[in-house]
XYZ file of C-alpha atoms in Angstrom:
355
model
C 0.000 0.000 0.000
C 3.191 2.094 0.281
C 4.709 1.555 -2.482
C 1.393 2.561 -4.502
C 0.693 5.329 -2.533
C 4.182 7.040 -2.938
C 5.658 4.660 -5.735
C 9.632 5.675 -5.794
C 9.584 7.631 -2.920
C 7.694 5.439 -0.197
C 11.150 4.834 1.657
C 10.480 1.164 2.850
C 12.787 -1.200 3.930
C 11.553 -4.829 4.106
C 13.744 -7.098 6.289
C 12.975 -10.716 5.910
C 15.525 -13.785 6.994
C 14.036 -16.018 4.482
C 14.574 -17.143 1.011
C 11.340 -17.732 0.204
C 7.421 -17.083 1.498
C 4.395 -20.037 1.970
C 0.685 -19.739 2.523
C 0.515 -20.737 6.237
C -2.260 -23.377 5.236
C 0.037 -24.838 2.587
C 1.996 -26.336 5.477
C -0.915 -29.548 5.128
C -0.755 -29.630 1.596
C 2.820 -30.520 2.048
C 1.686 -32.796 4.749
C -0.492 -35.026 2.279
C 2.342 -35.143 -0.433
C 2.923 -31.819 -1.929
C 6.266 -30.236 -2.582
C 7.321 -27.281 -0.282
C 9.617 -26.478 -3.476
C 6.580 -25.891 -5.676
C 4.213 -24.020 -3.100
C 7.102 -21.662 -1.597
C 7.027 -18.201 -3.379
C 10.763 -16.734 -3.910
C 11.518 -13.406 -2.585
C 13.859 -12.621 -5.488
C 10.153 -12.522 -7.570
C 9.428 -9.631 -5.064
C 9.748 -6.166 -6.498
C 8.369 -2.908 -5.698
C 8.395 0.798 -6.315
C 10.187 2.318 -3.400
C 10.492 -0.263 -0.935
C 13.561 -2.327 -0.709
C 13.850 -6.053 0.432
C 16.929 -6.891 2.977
C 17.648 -10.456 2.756
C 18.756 -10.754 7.020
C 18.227 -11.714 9.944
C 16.621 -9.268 13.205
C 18.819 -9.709 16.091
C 17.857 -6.505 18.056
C 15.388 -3.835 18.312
C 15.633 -0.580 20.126
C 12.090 0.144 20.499
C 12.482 3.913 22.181
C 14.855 4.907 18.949
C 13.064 2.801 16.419
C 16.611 1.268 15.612
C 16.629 -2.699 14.424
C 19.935 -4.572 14.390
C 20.580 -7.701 11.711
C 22.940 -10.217 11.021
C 24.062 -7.354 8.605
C 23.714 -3.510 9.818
C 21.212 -1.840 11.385
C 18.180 0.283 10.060
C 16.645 3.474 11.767
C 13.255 4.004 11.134
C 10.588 7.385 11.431
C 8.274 4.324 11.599
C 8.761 0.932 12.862
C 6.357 -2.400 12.182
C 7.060 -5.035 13.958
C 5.554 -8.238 12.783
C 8.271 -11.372 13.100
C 5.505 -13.641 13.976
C 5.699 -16.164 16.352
C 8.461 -19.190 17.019
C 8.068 -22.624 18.020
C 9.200 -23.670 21.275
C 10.329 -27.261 21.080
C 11.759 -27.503 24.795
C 8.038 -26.432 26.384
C 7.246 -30.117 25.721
C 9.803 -32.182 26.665
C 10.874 -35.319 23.875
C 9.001 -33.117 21.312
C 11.041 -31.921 18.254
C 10.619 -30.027 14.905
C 10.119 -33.662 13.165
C 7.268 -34.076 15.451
C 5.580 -30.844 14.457
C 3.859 -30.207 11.248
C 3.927 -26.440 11.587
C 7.343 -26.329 10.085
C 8.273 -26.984 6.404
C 10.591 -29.265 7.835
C 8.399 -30.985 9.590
C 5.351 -31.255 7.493
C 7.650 -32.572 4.584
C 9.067 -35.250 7.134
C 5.568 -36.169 8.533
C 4.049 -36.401 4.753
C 6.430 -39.624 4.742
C 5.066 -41.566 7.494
C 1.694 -40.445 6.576
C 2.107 -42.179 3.406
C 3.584 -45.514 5.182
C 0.912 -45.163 7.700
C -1.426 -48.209 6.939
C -3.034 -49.364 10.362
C -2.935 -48.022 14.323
C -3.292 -44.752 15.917
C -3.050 -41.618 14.753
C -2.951 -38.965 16.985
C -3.221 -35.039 16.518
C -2.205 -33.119 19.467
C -1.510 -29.312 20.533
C 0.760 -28.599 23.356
C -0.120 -24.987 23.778
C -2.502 -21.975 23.510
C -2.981 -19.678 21.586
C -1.059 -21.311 18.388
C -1.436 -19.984 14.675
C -4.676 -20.917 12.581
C -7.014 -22.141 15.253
C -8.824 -25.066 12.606
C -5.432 -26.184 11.372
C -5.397 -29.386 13.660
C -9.088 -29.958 12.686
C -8.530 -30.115 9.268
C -5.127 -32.333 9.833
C -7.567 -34.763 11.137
C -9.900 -34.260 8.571
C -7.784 -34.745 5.491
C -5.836 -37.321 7.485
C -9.425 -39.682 7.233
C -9.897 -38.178 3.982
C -6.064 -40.079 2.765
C -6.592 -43.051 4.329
C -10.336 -43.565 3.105
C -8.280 -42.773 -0.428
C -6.048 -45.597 0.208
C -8.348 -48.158 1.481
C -6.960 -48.330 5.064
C -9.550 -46.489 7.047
C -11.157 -49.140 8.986
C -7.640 -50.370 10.161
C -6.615 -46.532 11.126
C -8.096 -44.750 14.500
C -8.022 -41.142 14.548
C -7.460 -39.124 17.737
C -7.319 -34.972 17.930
C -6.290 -33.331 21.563
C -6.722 -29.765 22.591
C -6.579 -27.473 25.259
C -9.930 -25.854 24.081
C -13.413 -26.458 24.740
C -14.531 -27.046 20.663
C -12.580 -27.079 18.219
C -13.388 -23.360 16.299
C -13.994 -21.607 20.104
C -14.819 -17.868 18.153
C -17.799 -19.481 15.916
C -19.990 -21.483 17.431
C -21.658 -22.941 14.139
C -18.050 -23.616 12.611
C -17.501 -26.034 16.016
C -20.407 -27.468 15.593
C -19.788 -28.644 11.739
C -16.116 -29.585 12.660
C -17.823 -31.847 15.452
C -20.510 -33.124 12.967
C -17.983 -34.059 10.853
C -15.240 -35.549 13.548
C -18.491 -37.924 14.047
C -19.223 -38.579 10.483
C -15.558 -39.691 10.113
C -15.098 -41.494 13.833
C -12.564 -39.195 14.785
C -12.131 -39.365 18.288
C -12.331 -35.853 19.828
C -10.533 -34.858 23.284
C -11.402 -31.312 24.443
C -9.558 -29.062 27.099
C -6.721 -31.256 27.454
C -2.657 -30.117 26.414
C -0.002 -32.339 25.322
C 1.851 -32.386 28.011
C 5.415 -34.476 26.947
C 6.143 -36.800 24.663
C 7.721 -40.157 25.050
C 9.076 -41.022 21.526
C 11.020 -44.480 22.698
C 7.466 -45.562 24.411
C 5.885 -43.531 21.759
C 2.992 -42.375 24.138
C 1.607 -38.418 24.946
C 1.604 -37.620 28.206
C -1.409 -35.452 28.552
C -1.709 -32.312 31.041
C -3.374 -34.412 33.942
C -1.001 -37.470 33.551
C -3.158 -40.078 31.001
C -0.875 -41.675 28.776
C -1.868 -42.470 24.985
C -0.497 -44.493 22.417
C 0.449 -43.804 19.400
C 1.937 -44.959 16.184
C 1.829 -41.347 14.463
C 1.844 -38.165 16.233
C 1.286 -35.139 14.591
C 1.932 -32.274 16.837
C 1.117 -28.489 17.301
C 4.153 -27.041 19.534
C 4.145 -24.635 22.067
C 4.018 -20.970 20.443
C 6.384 -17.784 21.958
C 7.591 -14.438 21.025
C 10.610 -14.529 18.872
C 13.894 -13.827 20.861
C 14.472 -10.294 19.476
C 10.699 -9.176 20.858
C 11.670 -10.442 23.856
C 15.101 -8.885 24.659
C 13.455 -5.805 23.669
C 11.204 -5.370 26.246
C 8.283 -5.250 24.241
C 6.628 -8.626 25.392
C 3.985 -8.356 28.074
C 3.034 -11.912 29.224
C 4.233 -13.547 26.147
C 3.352 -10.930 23.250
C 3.125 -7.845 22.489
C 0.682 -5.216 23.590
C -0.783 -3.056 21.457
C -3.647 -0.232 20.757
C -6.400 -2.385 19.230
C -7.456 0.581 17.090
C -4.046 1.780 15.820
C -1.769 -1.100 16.473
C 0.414 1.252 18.130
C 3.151 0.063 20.818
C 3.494 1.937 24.079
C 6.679 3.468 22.263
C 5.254 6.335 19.330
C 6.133 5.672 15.872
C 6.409 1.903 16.933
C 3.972 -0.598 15.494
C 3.257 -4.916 15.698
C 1.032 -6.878 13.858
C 0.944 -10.488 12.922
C 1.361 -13.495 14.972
C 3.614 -11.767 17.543
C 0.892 -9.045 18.858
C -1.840 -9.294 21.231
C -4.404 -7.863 19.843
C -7.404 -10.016 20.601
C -7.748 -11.418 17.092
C -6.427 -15.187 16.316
C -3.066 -15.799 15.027
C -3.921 -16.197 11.222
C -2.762 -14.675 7.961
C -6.058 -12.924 7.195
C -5.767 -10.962 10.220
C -2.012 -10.008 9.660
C -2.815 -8.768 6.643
C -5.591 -6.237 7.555
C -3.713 -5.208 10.673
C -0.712 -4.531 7.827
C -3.411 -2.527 5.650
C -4.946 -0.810 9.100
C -1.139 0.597 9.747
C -0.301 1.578 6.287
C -3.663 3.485 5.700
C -2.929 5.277 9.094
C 0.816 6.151 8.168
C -0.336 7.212 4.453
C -3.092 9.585 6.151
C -0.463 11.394 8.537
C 2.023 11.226 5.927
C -0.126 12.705 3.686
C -2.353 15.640 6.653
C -5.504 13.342 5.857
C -8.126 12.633 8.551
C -6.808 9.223 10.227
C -9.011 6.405 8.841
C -11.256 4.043 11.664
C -9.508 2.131 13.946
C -8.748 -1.285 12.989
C -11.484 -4.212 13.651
C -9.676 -7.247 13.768
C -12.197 -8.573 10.949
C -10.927 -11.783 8.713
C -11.586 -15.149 7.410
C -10.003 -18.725 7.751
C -11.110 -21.567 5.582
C -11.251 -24.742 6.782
C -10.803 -28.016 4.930
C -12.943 -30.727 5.450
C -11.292 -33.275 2.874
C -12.934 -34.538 -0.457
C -12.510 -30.961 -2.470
C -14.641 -29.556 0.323
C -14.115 -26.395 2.114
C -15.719 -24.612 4.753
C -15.102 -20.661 5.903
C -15.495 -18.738 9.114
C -15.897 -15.180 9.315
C -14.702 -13.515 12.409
C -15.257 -9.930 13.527
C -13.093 -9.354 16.940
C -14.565 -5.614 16.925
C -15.632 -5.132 20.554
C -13.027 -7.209 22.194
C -14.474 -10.490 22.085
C -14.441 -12.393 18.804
C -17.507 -13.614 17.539
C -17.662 -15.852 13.852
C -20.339 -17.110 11.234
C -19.865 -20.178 8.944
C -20.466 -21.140 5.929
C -20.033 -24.363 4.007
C -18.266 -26.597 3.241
C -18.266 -26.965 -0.303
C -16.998 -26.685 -3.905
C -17.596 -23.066 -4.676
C -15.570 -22.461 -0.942
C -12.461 -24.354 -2.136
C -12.690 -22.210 -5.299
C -13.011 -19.167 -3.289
C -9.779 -20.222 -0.895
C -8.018 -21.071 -4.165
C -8.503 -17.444 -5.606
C -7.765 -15.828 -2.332
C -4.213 -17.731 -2.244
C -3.633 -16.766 -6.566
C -4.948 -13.128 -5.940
C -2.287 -12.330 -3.381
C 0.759 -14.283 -5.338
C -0.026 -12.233 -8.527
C -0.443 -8.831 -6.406
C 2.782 -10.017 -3.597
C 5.279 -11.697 -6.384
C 3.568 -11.188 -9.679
C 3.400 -14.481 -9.933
């Protein structure tokens, strides 16, 4: 929005550490087979008027003089957005590790293979902290997990399990739980509410659930523990895990200092939808001031997350977080849904990469 407000002269320097960018929900289509390679979107297709793209790593951030050290300078800012998203922390479980995990690339590539050599036993899904990133995610794991093995002919020899901390499985939108559970008991997927993986035992290969029970597995698919990266943290600028913003302007306690994305708590859940209209909220405010025009309304926290409920079918929940409390309406799942979520992923690679 930058860029095309002020084309050449929008100033912006983009620091990103990786080599390449992929859809958060693409993560499970490399779980059932697909190639990270072939989803990932190079940032060397990433060009635009005025705005510059560092290729490094944050390793500081002086918050009170807007000043962000890398692997490879440091940057001062008139305006600072903060929006690292959130890390994984392996060692809040004990036993569990990235290959455990298929929130990574790594680990969703390394899981896809024992998916596919998965033939009979117990599968089970399991998240060992709140909040975590894209609150159906495990839901439709489990879903496109029956969805496979009906595909393969080993369903009746398979038992599916999903554990989590929460009370339903879509806690913002009532009607989208309800479906999800509908479907969990179309599909006899066993469904374990308000309980957190606790540990793992990978020689025993059990869970070891939050109030002690044991399970058994023979494939674990895991949801780790989320935190703060370490830069947000030495900073200062985490308050009980994240960090705390205006929920109208997105402002930080320091002026001029902005975070959005997975690594703010701003009430909304940690999804790509929402970090990219807290990123449009922000740059409309900065290109109003910039500009001496009115300040537009505060930012709602409004978004969308589909959710895939296997055979081409795709459901969608709406959620509006304006008021404090999120609220969310469904709809679906069906054909003209996975259509929609298909267009929303090309529409944003041909405006991001030109792709």
């Amino acid at each position: 929005m930058l860029s095309d407000a002020f084309g050449d002269e929008a100033g912006v320097t983009l620091i990103e550490k990786g080599d390449s960018f992929l859809f958060g929900y693409s993560k499970l289509d490399v779980l059932f087979g697909a190639s990270v390679d072939d989803l990932s979107l190079p940032y060397s297709a990433f060009a635009k008027p005025g705005v510059r793209l560092a290729r490094e790593t944050v390793t500081a951030i002086d918050a009170e003089a807007r000043r962000v050290t890398t692997d490879r300078g440091e940057y001062e800012a008139d305006h600072l957005v903060v929006a690292l998203g959130a890390d994984y922390d392996y060692e809040a479980t004990p036993g569990l590790t990235e290959a455990d995990v298929f929130y990574s690339r790594a680990g969703a590539a390394r899981l896809a293979g024992e998916i596919g050599s998965f033939v009979t036993g117990h599968a089970v899904i399991g998240v060992c902290g709140v909040p975590y990133k894209c609150t159906p995610a495990p839901s439709e794991c489990a879903l496109l997990l029956h969805a496979d093995l009906v595909r393969r002919g080993v369903r009746d020899d398979c038992r599916i399990t999903y554990i989590v901390p929460q009370p339903n499985p879509v806690p913002p939108a009532p009607d989208a739980a309800a479906a999800v559970l509908q479907a969990f008991a179309e599909r006899d997927i066993e469904f374990v509410p308000g309980r957190r993986i606790a540990s793992l035992d990978r020689e025993r290969r059990l869970v070891v659930l939050d109030d002690g029970t044991e399970v058994a597995y023979d494939l674990f698919l895991g949801v780790p523990t989320h935190c703060a990266p370490e830069a947000v943290v030495a900073a200062g600028l985490a308050v009980d895990g994240y960090i705390p913003v205006d929920p109208g302007t997105l402002e930080t306690r320091h002026p001029g200092v902005y975070a959005l994305g997975d690594c703010a708590a701003v009430g909304v859940p940690k999804a790509g939808a929402f970090a990219e209209g807290a990123g449009r909220a922000v740059a409309s405010r900065l290109i109003a001031a910039i500009r001496g025009e009115p300040i537009p309304n505060p930012y709602r926290g409004v978004g969308a997350c589909y959710i895939e409920f296997g055979a081409g079918l795709v459901g969608r929940v709406n959620i509006d977080a304006g008021g404090g409390k999120p609220s969310g309406t469904f709809s679906g799942p069906s054909e003209e849904l996975a259509a929609d979520k298909r267009e929303f992923g090309d529409s944003r690679r041909a405006r991001w990469f030109g792709l």
